[in-house]
Coordinates of C-alpha atoms in Angstrom, one line a residue:
X214 CA -38.9 -29.2 -60.5
X215 CA -38.0 -32.1 -63.2
X216 CA -35.4 -31.6 -65.9
X217 CA -33.4 -28.9 -67.3
X218 CA -35.1 -26.2 -69.6
X219 CA -34.2 -23.5 -71.7
X220 CA -34.7 -19.8 -71.1
X221 CA -38.1 -19.2 -73.5
X222 CA -38.7 -22.4 -74.8
X223 CA -42.9 -22.1 -73.8
X224 CA -45.2 -21.2 -76.7
X225 CA -48.8 -21.3 -76.5
X226 CA -49.3 -24.1 -78.5
X227 CA -46.7 -25.9 -75.2
X228 CA -49.8 -24.8 -72.5
X229 CA -52.1 -26.0 -74.5
X230 CA -50.4 -29.9 -74.7
X231 CA -49.0 -29.7 -71.3
X232 CA -52.8 -28.4 -69.8
X233 CA -54.3 -31.7 -71.2
X234 CA -51.7 -33.9 -70.3
X235 CA -51.8 -33.1 -66.8
X236 CA -55.8 -33.8 -67.0
X237 CA -55.2 -36.9 -68.8
X238 CA -52.1 -38.2 -65.9
X239 CA -55.3 -36.2 -63.2
X240 CA -57.2 -39.1 -64.7
X241 CA -54.9 -42.1 -64.5
X242 CA -54.5 -41.1 -60.9
X243 CA -58.0 -41.4 -60.0
X244 CA -57.7 -44.6 -61.1
X245 CA -54.5 -46.0 -59.1
X246 CA -56.0 -45.1 -56.3
X247 CA -59.1 -47.2 -57.0
X248 CA -57.3 -50.5 -57.3
X249 CA -53.7 -50.1 -57.1
X250 CA -51.1 -51.3 -55.3
X251 CA -48.8 -48.9 -53.8
X252 CA -45.7 -49.2 -51.0
X253 CA -47.0 -48.8 -48.0
X254 CA -45.8 -51.6 -46.2
X255 CA -42.9 -49.7 -43.7
X256 CA -43.8 -45.9 -43.2
X257 CA -40.5 -44.2 -44.4
X258 CA -39.2 -41.0 -43.6
X259 CA -37.0 -38.3 -45.5
X260 CA -35.6 -34.6 -44.3
X261 CA -34.5 -32.2 -46.6
X262 CA -32.5 -29.3 -45.7
X263 CA -31.5 -25.9 -47.1
X264 CA -28.4 -24.4 -45.9
X265 CA -26.4 -21.1 -46.3
X266 CA -22.8 -20.3 -47.4
X267 CA -21.0 -17.6 -45.8
X268 CA -17.5 -16.0 -46.1
X269 CA -14.9 -15.0 -43.2
X270 CA -17.3 -11.9 -42.2
X271 CA -20.6 -13.8 -42.5
X272 CA -21.6 -12.3 -45.1
X273 CA -23.4 -14.8 -48.2
X274 CA -20.9 -16.2 -50.4
X275 CA -21.9 -16.9 -53.6
X276 CA -20.4 -20.1 -53.8
X277 CA -22.5 -23.5 -54.4
X278 CA -21.5 -24.2 -58.1
X279 CA -17.4 -25.0 -57.1
X280 CA -18.1 -26.0 -53.3
X281 CA -21.0 -28.6 -55.1
X282 CA -17.9 -29.5 -57.7
X283 CA -16.1 -30.2 -54.2
X284 CA -18.2 -32.3 -52.1
X285 CA -19.2 -34.5 -55.2
X286 CA -21.9 -36.0 -53.2
X287 CA -24.9 -36.5 -54.5
X288 CA -26.9 -36.0 -51.6
X289 CA -26.0 -32.4 -51.8
X290 CA -27.9 -30.4 -55.4
X291 CA -27.9 -26.5 -55.8
X292 CA -30.2 -24.3 -54.4
X293 CA -32.3 -21.0 -55.8
X294 CA -29.8 -18.7 -54.8
X295 CA -25.7 -19.2 -55.3
X296 CA -25.5 -18.7 -51.2
X297 CA -27.3 -21.9 -50.9
X298 CA -27.2 -25.7 -51.1
X299 CA -29.9 -28.4 -50.5
X300 CA -29.0 -31.6 -48.7
X301 CA -31.2 -34.7 -49.2
X302 CA -30.7 -37.0 -46.4
X303 CA -31.3 -41.1 -47.3
X304 CA -35.0 -41.8 -46.7
X305 CA -35.1 -44.4 -43.6
X306 CA -37.3 -45.5 -40.7
X307 CA -37.1 -43.7 -37.6
X308 CA -37.9 -47.6 -35.5
X309 CA -35.7 -48.4 -33.7
X310 CA -32.6 -45.7 -33.5
X311 CA -33.4 -44.4 -36.5
X312 CA -33.2 -40.8 -35.4
X313 CA -29.7 -41.6 -34.4
X314 CA -28.4 -43.1 -37.6
X315 CA -30.2 -40.1 -39.2
X316 CA -28.2 -37.9 -36.6
X317 CA -24.6 -39.8 -37.2
X318 CA -25.4 -39.3 -40.8
X319 CA -26.8 -36.2 -40.6
X320 CA -23.5 -34.3 -38.9
X321 CA -21.0 -36.4 -41.1
X322 CA -22.2 -35.0 -45.0
X323 CA -22.6 -31.5 -43.3
X324 CA -18.6 -31.9 -41.7
X325 CA -17.5 -33.4 -45.2
X326 CA -19.4 -30.7 -46.9
X327 CA -17.6 -27.6 -44.8
X328 CA -14.1 -29.2 -45.1
X329 CA -15.1 -27.9 -49.0
X330 CA -16.3 -25.0 -48.5
X331 CA -13.9 -24.2 -45.9
X332 CA -11.5 -24.3 -49.7
X333 CA -13.3 -21.8 -50.8
X334 CA -13.6 -19.0 -47.9
X335 CA -16.6 -20.6 -46.9
X336 CA -18.8 -22.2 -44.5
X337 CA -21.7 -23.8 -44.1
X338 CA -24.8 -22.5 -41.9
X339 CA -27.9 -23.6 -41.1
X340 CA -30.9 -21.0 -40.1
X341 CA -34.1 -19.9 -42.0
X342 CA -32.9 -16.2 -43.4
X343 CA -29.6 -15.8 -43.3
X344 CA -29.8 -12.2 -41.0
X345 CA -26.7 -10.8 -43.0
X346 CA -28.8 -10.7 -45.9
X347 CA -29.2 -7.4 -47.9
X348 CA -31.3 -6.1 -50.3
X349 CA -27.8 -5.9 -53.1
X350 CA -27.5 -10.0 -52.9
X351 CA -31.1 -10.5 -53.7
X352 CA -31.1 -9.9 -56.7
X353 CA -31.0 -12.2 -60.7
X354 CA -27.7 -11.7 -60.9
X355 CA -27.2 -14.5 -57.6
X356 CA -29.5 -17.2 -59.1
X357 CA -28.1 -19.9 -59.4
X358 CA -27.0 -21.0 -62.6
X359 CA -28.5 -23.7 -63.4
X360 CA -31.0 -23.1 -66.8
X361 CA -34.5 -23.7 -64.6
X362 CA -34.1 -20.9 -62.1
X363 CA -34.1 -18.3 -64.4
X364 CA -36.9 -19.8 -67.0
X365 CA -39.1 -19.9 -63.0
X366 CA -38.1 -16.7 -62.4
X367 CA -39.2 -15.8 -66.4
X368 CA -42.1 -17.0 -65.4
X369 CA -43.5 -16.0 -62.2
X370 CA -42.2 -12.2 -62.6
X371 CA -44.1 -13.2 -66.1
X372 CA -47.6 -13.9 -65.0
X373 CA -47.4 -10.7 -62.5
X374 CA -46.4 -8.5 -65.1
X375 CA -44.9 -6.2 -62.9
X376 CA -42.7 -6.2 -59.4
X377 CA -42.6 -7.8 -57.1
X378 CA -43.6 -6.0 -53.2
X379 CA -42.5 -7.3 -49.8
X380 CA -44.2 -5.3 -47.2
X381 CA -43.8 -7.1 -43.7
X382 CA -45.2 -5.2 -40.6
X383 CA -43.9 -7.4 -37.4
X384 CA -41.4 -6.0 -34.0
X385 CA -40.5 -3.2 -36.9
X386 CA -41.0 -2.9 -40.7
X387 CA -39.8 -3.7 -44.2
X388 CA -41.9 -2.6 -47.2
X389 CA -39.7 -2.5 -50.5
X390 CA -40.0 -4.2 -54.1
X391 CA -38.4 -6.4 -56.3
X392 CA -37.8 -7.3 -60.1
X393 CA -37.0 -11.0 -59.9
X394 CA -38.0 -14.3 -57.7
X395 CA -34.1 -13.7 -55.4
X396 CA -35.5 -13.1 -52.1
X397 CA -37.3 -16.3 -52.3
X398 CA -33.5 -17.9 -51.9
X399 CA -33.5 -16.2 -48.9
X400 CA -36.2 -18.8 -47.5
X401 CA -34.2 -21.7 -46.3
X402 CA -36.2 -25.0 -44.7
X403 CA -36.4 -28.2 -43.1
X404 CA -38.4 -30.5 -44.8
X405 CA -40.2 -33.6 -43.6
X406 CA -41.5 -36.6 -45.8
X407 CA -44.0 -38.7 -44.4
X408 CA -44.6 -42.3 -46.6
X409 CA -48.5 -42.9 -45.8
X410 CA -51.0 -45.2 -48.0
X411 CA -54.0 -43.7 -49.7
X412 CA -56.9 -44.5 -47.8
X413 CA -54.9 -42.5 -44.6
X414 CA -53.3 -40.3 -46.7
X415 CA -56.4 -37.9 -45.9
X416 CA -56.1 -38.0 -42.2
X417 CA -52.4 -37.4 -42.4
X418 CA -52.4 -34.3 -44.3
X419 CA -55.3 -33.1 -42.3
X420 CA -53.5 -33.5 -38.9
X421 CA -50.5 -32.0 -40.5
X422 CA -52.2 -29.3 -41.5
X423 CA -53.7 -28.6 -38.2
X424 CA -50.5 -28.9 -36.3
X425 CA -48.8 -26.4 -38.8
X426 CA -49.0 -23.2 -35.9
X427 CA -48.3 -25.8 -33.4
X428 CA -44.4 -26.4 -35.4
X429 CA -43.6 -22.2 -36.5
X430 CA -43.9 -21.8 -33.2
X431 CA -41.7 -24.0 -31.8
X432 CA -39.5 -24.1 -34.4
X433 CA -38.4 -20.0 -36.0
X434 CA -35.8 -19.3 -36.4
X435 CA -36.4 -16.2 -38.8
X436 CA -36.7 -12.6 -37.0
X437 CA -34.4 -10.9 -39.2
X438 CA -34.4 -9.9 -42.5
X439 CA -33.1 -6.9 -44.7
X440 CA -31.7 -5.7 -41.3
X441 CA -35.0 -5.6 -39.3
X442 CA -36.4 -7.9 -37.2
X443 CA -39.8 -8.2 -38.1
X444 CA -41.7 -12.2 -37.4
X445 CA -40.1 -14.7 -35.4
X446 CA -41.1 -16.6 -39.0
X447 CA -40.1 -13.9 -41.3
X448 CA -39.4 -16.8 -43.8
X449 CA -43.4 -17.8 -43.9
X450 CA -45.0 -14.4 -45.4
X451 CA -41.4 -13.4 -47.7
X452 CA -41.5 -17.0 -49.4
X453 CA -45.5 -15.7 -50.2
X454 CA -44.5 -13.1 -51.3
X455 CA -41.5 -13.5 -53.4
X456 CA -43.4 -16.3 -55.3
X457 CA -46.2 -14.4 -56.3
X458 CA -47.4 -13.8 -59.3
X459 CA -51.0 -12.3 -58.5
X460 CA -50.4 -8.1 -59.3
X461 CA -52.8 -6.2 -56.3
X462 CA -56.5 -6.8 -59.1
X463 CA -56.0 -10.7 -59.0
X464 CA -55.5 -10.8 -54.6
X465 CA -58.7 -8.9 -54.6
X466 CA -61.1 -11.3 -57.1
X467 CA -59.9 -13.8 -54.7
X468 CA -57.2 -15.9 -57.2
X469 CA -55.2 -18.4 -54.8
X470 CA -51.4 -17.7 -54.3
X471 CA -49.2 -19.8 -55.1
X472 CA -47.7 -20.3 -51.7
X473 CA -50.8 -22.0 -50.0
X474 CA -52.2 -22.5 -46.5
X475 CA -55.0 -24.1 -48.3
X476 CA -59.0 -23.8 -47.6
X477 CA -60.3 -27.1 -46.8
X478 CA -60.2 -30.4 -45.1
X479 CA -59.1 -33.2 -47.4
X480 CA -60.7 -36.9 -47.8
X481 CA -58.3 -37.5 -50.1
X482 CA -54.8 -37.0 -51.8
X483 CA -56.8 -36.3 -54.8
X484 CA -58.9 -33.2 -53.7
X485 CA -55.2 -32.0 -53.5
X486 CA -54.0 -32.6 -56.7
X487 CA -57.3 -32.0 -58.4
X488 CA -57.3 -28.3 -56.7
X489 CA -53.8 -27.9 -58.7
X490 CA -55.3 -27.9 -61.7
X491 CA -58.5 -26.4 -61.3
X492 CA -57.1 -23.7 -60.0
X493 CA -53.3 -22.8 -61.2
X494 CA -52.5 -22.6 -64.6
X495 CA -49.1 -24.0 -65.5
X496 CA -45.7 -22.3 -64.7
X497 CA -43.2 -25.0 -66.7
X498 CA -45.5 -26.1 -69.5
X499 CA -42.6 -29.3 -70.0
X500 CA -44.5 -32.4 -71.8
X501 CA -42.8 -35.7 -71.1
X502 CA -43.2 -38.2 -73.8
X503 CA -45.0 -40.9 -71.7
X504 CA -48.7 -41.6 -72.2
X505 CA -49.5 -42.6 -68.5
X506 CA -52.8 -44.3 -69.9
X507 CA -51.0 -46.9 -72.3
X508 CA -48.1 -47.4 -69.7
X509 CA -51.3 -47.9 -66.8
X510 CA -52.8 -50.3 -69.4
X511 CA -49.8 -52.1 -70.2
X512 CA -49.1 -53.3 -66.3
X513 CA -46.5 -50.5 -65.9
X514 CA -46.2 -47.7 -63.1
X515 CA -46.9 -43.9 -64.8
X516 CA -44.4 -41.6 -64.3
X517 CA -47.0 -38.7 -64.0
X518 CA -44.4 -36.2 -65.2
X519 CA -46.8 -33.1 -66.4
X520 CA -48.7 -33.6 -62.8
X521 CA -46.1 -34.1 -60.4
X522 CA -44.1 -30.9 -62.1
X523 CA -47.5 -28.6 -61.6
X524 CA -47.3 -30.4 -58.5
X525 CA -43.8 -29.3 -57.9
X526 CA -44.9 -25.2 -58.8
X527 CA -47.6 -25.5 -56.4
X528 CA -45.9 -24.5 -53.1
X529 CA -48.2 -25.8 -50.3
X530 CA -47.2 -26.1 -46.9
X531 CA -48.1 -29.6 -46.7
X532 CA -47.1 -30.8 -49.8
X533 CA -48.7 -34.1 -51.4
X534 CA -46.0 -35.9 -53.1
X535 CA -46.5 -38.9 -55.7
X536 CA -43.0 -40.5 -56.3
X537 CA -42.0 -43.9 -57.4
X538 CA -39.7 -46.0 -55.4
X539 CA -37.6 -49.2 -57.1
X540 CA -40.5 -49.5 -59.4
X541 CA -43.4 -49.2 -57.1
X542 CA -45.5 -46.0 -56.5
X543 CA -46.2 -44.4 -52.9
X544 CA -47.7 -41.6 -51.6
X545 CA -46.1 -38.8 -49.2
X546 CA -47.4 -36.0 -47.0
X547 CA -44.0 -33.1 -47.5
X548 CA -43.8 -31.4 -44.6
X549 CA -42.2 -27.5 -45.0
X550 CA -43.4 -25.1 -42.7
X551 CA -39.8 -25.1 -40.9
X552 CA -36.8 -23.4 -41.3
X553 CA -33.5 -24.9 -41.1
X554 CA -30.9 -25.3 -38.3
X555 CA -29.8 -24.3 -35.8
X556 CA -28.5 -27.8 -35.3
X557 CA -28.5 -30.9 -36.0
X558 CA -30.3 -32.5 -32.8
X559 CA -33.1 -29.3 -33.1
X560 CA -33.7 -30.5 -36.4
X561 CA -34.1 -34.2 -34.9
X562 CA -35.9 -33.2 -32.4
X563 CA -38.3 -31.0 -34.8
X564 CA -38.9 -33.6 -37.1
X565 CA -39.5 -36.4 -33.7
X566 CA -41.9 -34.2 -32.4
X567 CA -43.6 -33.9 -36.0
X568 CA -44.0 -37.4 -37.1
X569 CA -45.0 -38.5 -34.4
X570 CA -47.5 -35.4 -33.2
X571 CA -49.2 -36.4 -36.9
X572 CA -49.1 -39.8 -36.6
X573 CA -51.0 -39.5 -33.1
X574 CA -53.6 -37.3 -34.0
X575 CA -54.0 -38.8 -37.1
X576 CA -55.0 -42.1 -35.5
X577 CA -57.3 -40.7 -32.9
X578 CA -60.6 -41.7 -32.3
X579 CA -61.6 -38.2 -32.7
X580 CA -60.3 -36.5 -35.6
X581 CA -58.7 -32.8 -34.8
X582 CA -60.1 -31.5 -37.6
X583 CA -63.8 -32.8 -37.2
X584 CA -63.2 -30.3 -33.9
X585 CA -61.0 -27.1 -35.2
X586 CA -61.8 -25.4 -38.4
X587 CA -59.8 -25.0 -41.1
X588 CA -59.8 -21.0 -41.0
X589 CA -58.7 -21.7 -36.9
X590 CA -55.7 -23.6 -38.3
X591 CA -54.6 -21.0 -40.7
X592 CA -54.9 -18.3 -38.3
X593 CA -53.0 -20.2 -35.6
X594 CA -50.1 -20.6 -38.6
X595 CA -50.1 -17.2 -39.0
X596 CA -50.0 -16.3 -35.5
X597 CA -47.3 -18.3 -34.4
X598 CA -45.4 -17.1 -37.4
X599 CA -45.7 -13.8 -36.3
X600 CA -44.5 -14.7 -32.4
X601 CA -43.6 -17.5 -32.0
X602 CA -43.5 -19.6 -28.7
X603 CA -44.9 -16.0 -27.6
X604 CA -48.2 -16.7 -29.8
X605 CA -51.9 -17.2 -28.3
X606 CA -53.4 -19.9 -30.6
X607 CA -56.9 -21.8 -30.8
X608 CA -57.2 -25.3 -30.0
X609 CA -60.4 -27.8 -29.7
X610 CA -61.5 -27.9 -25.7
X611 CA -59.2 -24.6 -24.6
X612 CA -59.9 -22.1 -26.7
X613 CA -57.1 -19.9 -27.0
X614 CA -54.1 -20.9 -25.2
X615 CA -50.5 -20.4 -25.1
X616 CA -48.7 -22.6 -27.4
X617 CA -46.0 -22.9 -24.7
X618 CA -49.0 -24.2 -22.1
X619 CA -50.7 -26.1 -25.3
X620 CA -47.6 -28.2 -26.0
X621 CA -46.5 -29.1 -22.4
X622 CA -50.1 -30.3 -21.3
X623 CA -51.0 -32.1 -24.3
X624 CA -49.7 -32.2 -28.1
X625 CA -45.8 -34.0 -26.3
X626 CA -48.0 -36.7 -24.6
X627 CA -50.0 -37.3 -27.9
X628 CA -46.5 -37.0 -30.3
X629 CA -45.1 -39.6 -27.6
X630 CA -47.7 -42.3 -28.4
X631 CA -47.1 -41.3 -31.7
X632 CA -43.4 -42.1 -32.0
X633 CA -44.5 -45.8 -29.8
X634 CA -46.7 -46.4 -32.8
X635 CA -43.6 -46.2 -35.2
X636 CA -41.4 -48.6 -32.5
X637 CA -39.0 -45.7 -31.4
X638 CA -36.7 -46.7 -29.1
X639 CA -37.9 -44.3 -25.5
X640 CA -34.1 -43.2 -25.0
X641 CA -34.3 -41.5 -28.5
X642 CA -38.2 -40.5 -28.5
X643 CA -37.9 -39.0 -24.9
X644 CA -34.4 -37.1 -25.9
X645 CA -35.4 -35.2 -28.9
X646 CA -39.3 -34.3 -27.4
X647 CA -37.3 -32.9 -23.9
X648 CA -35.5 -30.8 -26.1
X649 CA -39.1 -29.7 -27.1
X650 CA -40.1 -29.5 -23.9
X651 CA -37.1 -27.8 -23.0
X652 CA -37.6 -24.7 -25.3
X653 CA -41.0 -24.1 -23.6
X654 CA -40.4 -23.9 -20.3
X655 CA -37.2 -22.0 -21.0
X656 CA -39.8 -19.4 -23.9
X657 CA -36.1 -20.3 -25.8
X658 CA -35.7 -21.0 -29.9
X659 CA -33.3 -20.3 -32.7
X660 CA -35.8 -16.6 -33.1
X661 CA -35.6 -15.9 -29.4
X662 CA -31.3 -16.8 -29.4
X663 CA -31.2 -14.9 -32.5
X664 CA -32.7 -11.4 -31.1
X665 CA -31.4 -11.6 -27.6
X666 CA -27.9 -12.0 -29.1
X667 CA -28.1 -9.0 -31.6
X668 CA -30.5 -7.0 -28.7
X669 CA -27.1 -7.5 -26.7
X670 CA -24.5 -6.3 -29.5
X671 CA -26.0 -3.1 -29.5
X672 CA -27.3 -2.6 -26.0
X673 CA -24.0 -4.2 -24.1
X674 CA -21.5 -3.4 -26.9
X675 CA -22.3 -0.7 -28.8
X676 CA -22.4 -2.1 -31.9
X677 CA -25.2 -0.7 -34.4
X678 CA -27.6 -3.0 -36.4
X679 CA -25.4 -4.8 -38.9
X680 CA -22.5 -4.9 -37.2
X681 CA -24.9 -7.0 -34.4
X682 CA -26.3 -8.5 -37.3
X683 CA -22.7 -10.1 -38.6
X684 CA -21.5 -10.3 -34.7
X685 CA -24.4 -12.7 -33.6
X686 CA -24.2 -14.8 -36.7
X687 CA -20.7 -15.6 -36.6
X688 CA -21.3 -16.8 -32.9
X689 CA -24.2 -18.7 -33.9
X690 CA -21.6 -20.6 -36.3
X691 CA -19.5 -21.2 -33.9
X692 CA -22.6 -22.8 -31.8
X693 CA -24.0 -24.6 -34.0
X694 CA -20.9 -27.1 -34.5
X695 CA -21.0 -27.8 -30.8
X696 CA -24.1 -29.6 -31.3
X697 CA -26.4 -28.5 -28.2
X698 CA -29.7 -27.0 -28.6
X699 CA -30.4 -23.5 -28.9
X700 CA -31.7 -23.7 -25.6
X701 CA -28.9 -23.9 -24.3
X702 CA -27.0 -21.6 -25.9
X703 CA -25.8 -18.5 -24.0
X704 CA -26.3 -15.1 -25.8
X705 CA -22.8 -13.4 -25.0

């Protein structure tokens, strides 16, 4: 979100200046896309993992500030809720043993963080929504103390002008209201970054949109919220609703939500930034001192701070990123559809499946998005979030097909080809894609394990729902530390 801000700092003049500056940045970005040297020689990848902190009773531990200070590692940052942290892996190539290097580093970082958290009677849990969260936990007082989160909350709630409604209907139903964005803190995700060249960005973004539903179905890990079993990946609905700036009247008029799948295939990254400016009013109108035109004319690399900040408040499931590293600008697709967990190896299997599949489809002779309507891609996404591995998706040449059959018969070979294109070592490729294959063959991912474990506690041990959820989270935390993939976990 950029630099820290002070509460109540925005005036009408701030918003006018910011809008003008964002458009000036957009003009400069267009010029850069035409003839600027973007770094794209060797595509780097990145991972971000949002974490939950729980105490010895499996309750959320509101202690991220003291734990972060004890960890003292710049790879860890605060997140929205006081029971959240974020871990940013060091970017790297995935050729050769890149995935093994990710695994070694992530397990080491998480182990060290767990040791520090234990000093505060807490431990780390990797899960899409912490099942023991209640409405009493997700309140404004439990937002992280960094002022930028308070300002963001004020801007979203102020733009809406009324309480935010949560209405999620799945296996069970949840309908409630909130006066803050605190429920968004329940959504802990796994985010992939893939560096791409400007002339191939559209292909990679379109491919990412095409497979978003498949990713969610295979990786779902968020079946419970406020004690109710809802969607396989409830995080999708919760994130969209908890940050919705639109009252019912604006929804009826077709105003776009800030958590947005999109509405069309693109031909350039510029399409996405231009949509951001055209459709979404600024939430955080903070202007930098830089004049991007002057910097560009002087032969420098513009930061485009306003454009980047505005992009950070439009929550696309596949977000375009402009960034600068070592003095050179680059572009990335930020894939944001997946939940955290259950284990490091599960998350890296999800990463291998995404990176390989998106490359295989982006470089195919006949693009998948020329055969799949955008509306079908969006319908697949929401069907997968509701049903997980039981979802039936629409796919060109197959019609309506069970997602497990689609993955086993078509998409895993494509992902393997894509990983070969990155130069991934065959042993790494096979180990990680086999985890995806076994999830599909066994019908077991994180969401399935959670629901089966809760059912077992309720039916075989006579626990009520609250006790079953706490029991399940305790067992989940133990199994997570084995780093054995979730499809192998026992439910008792």
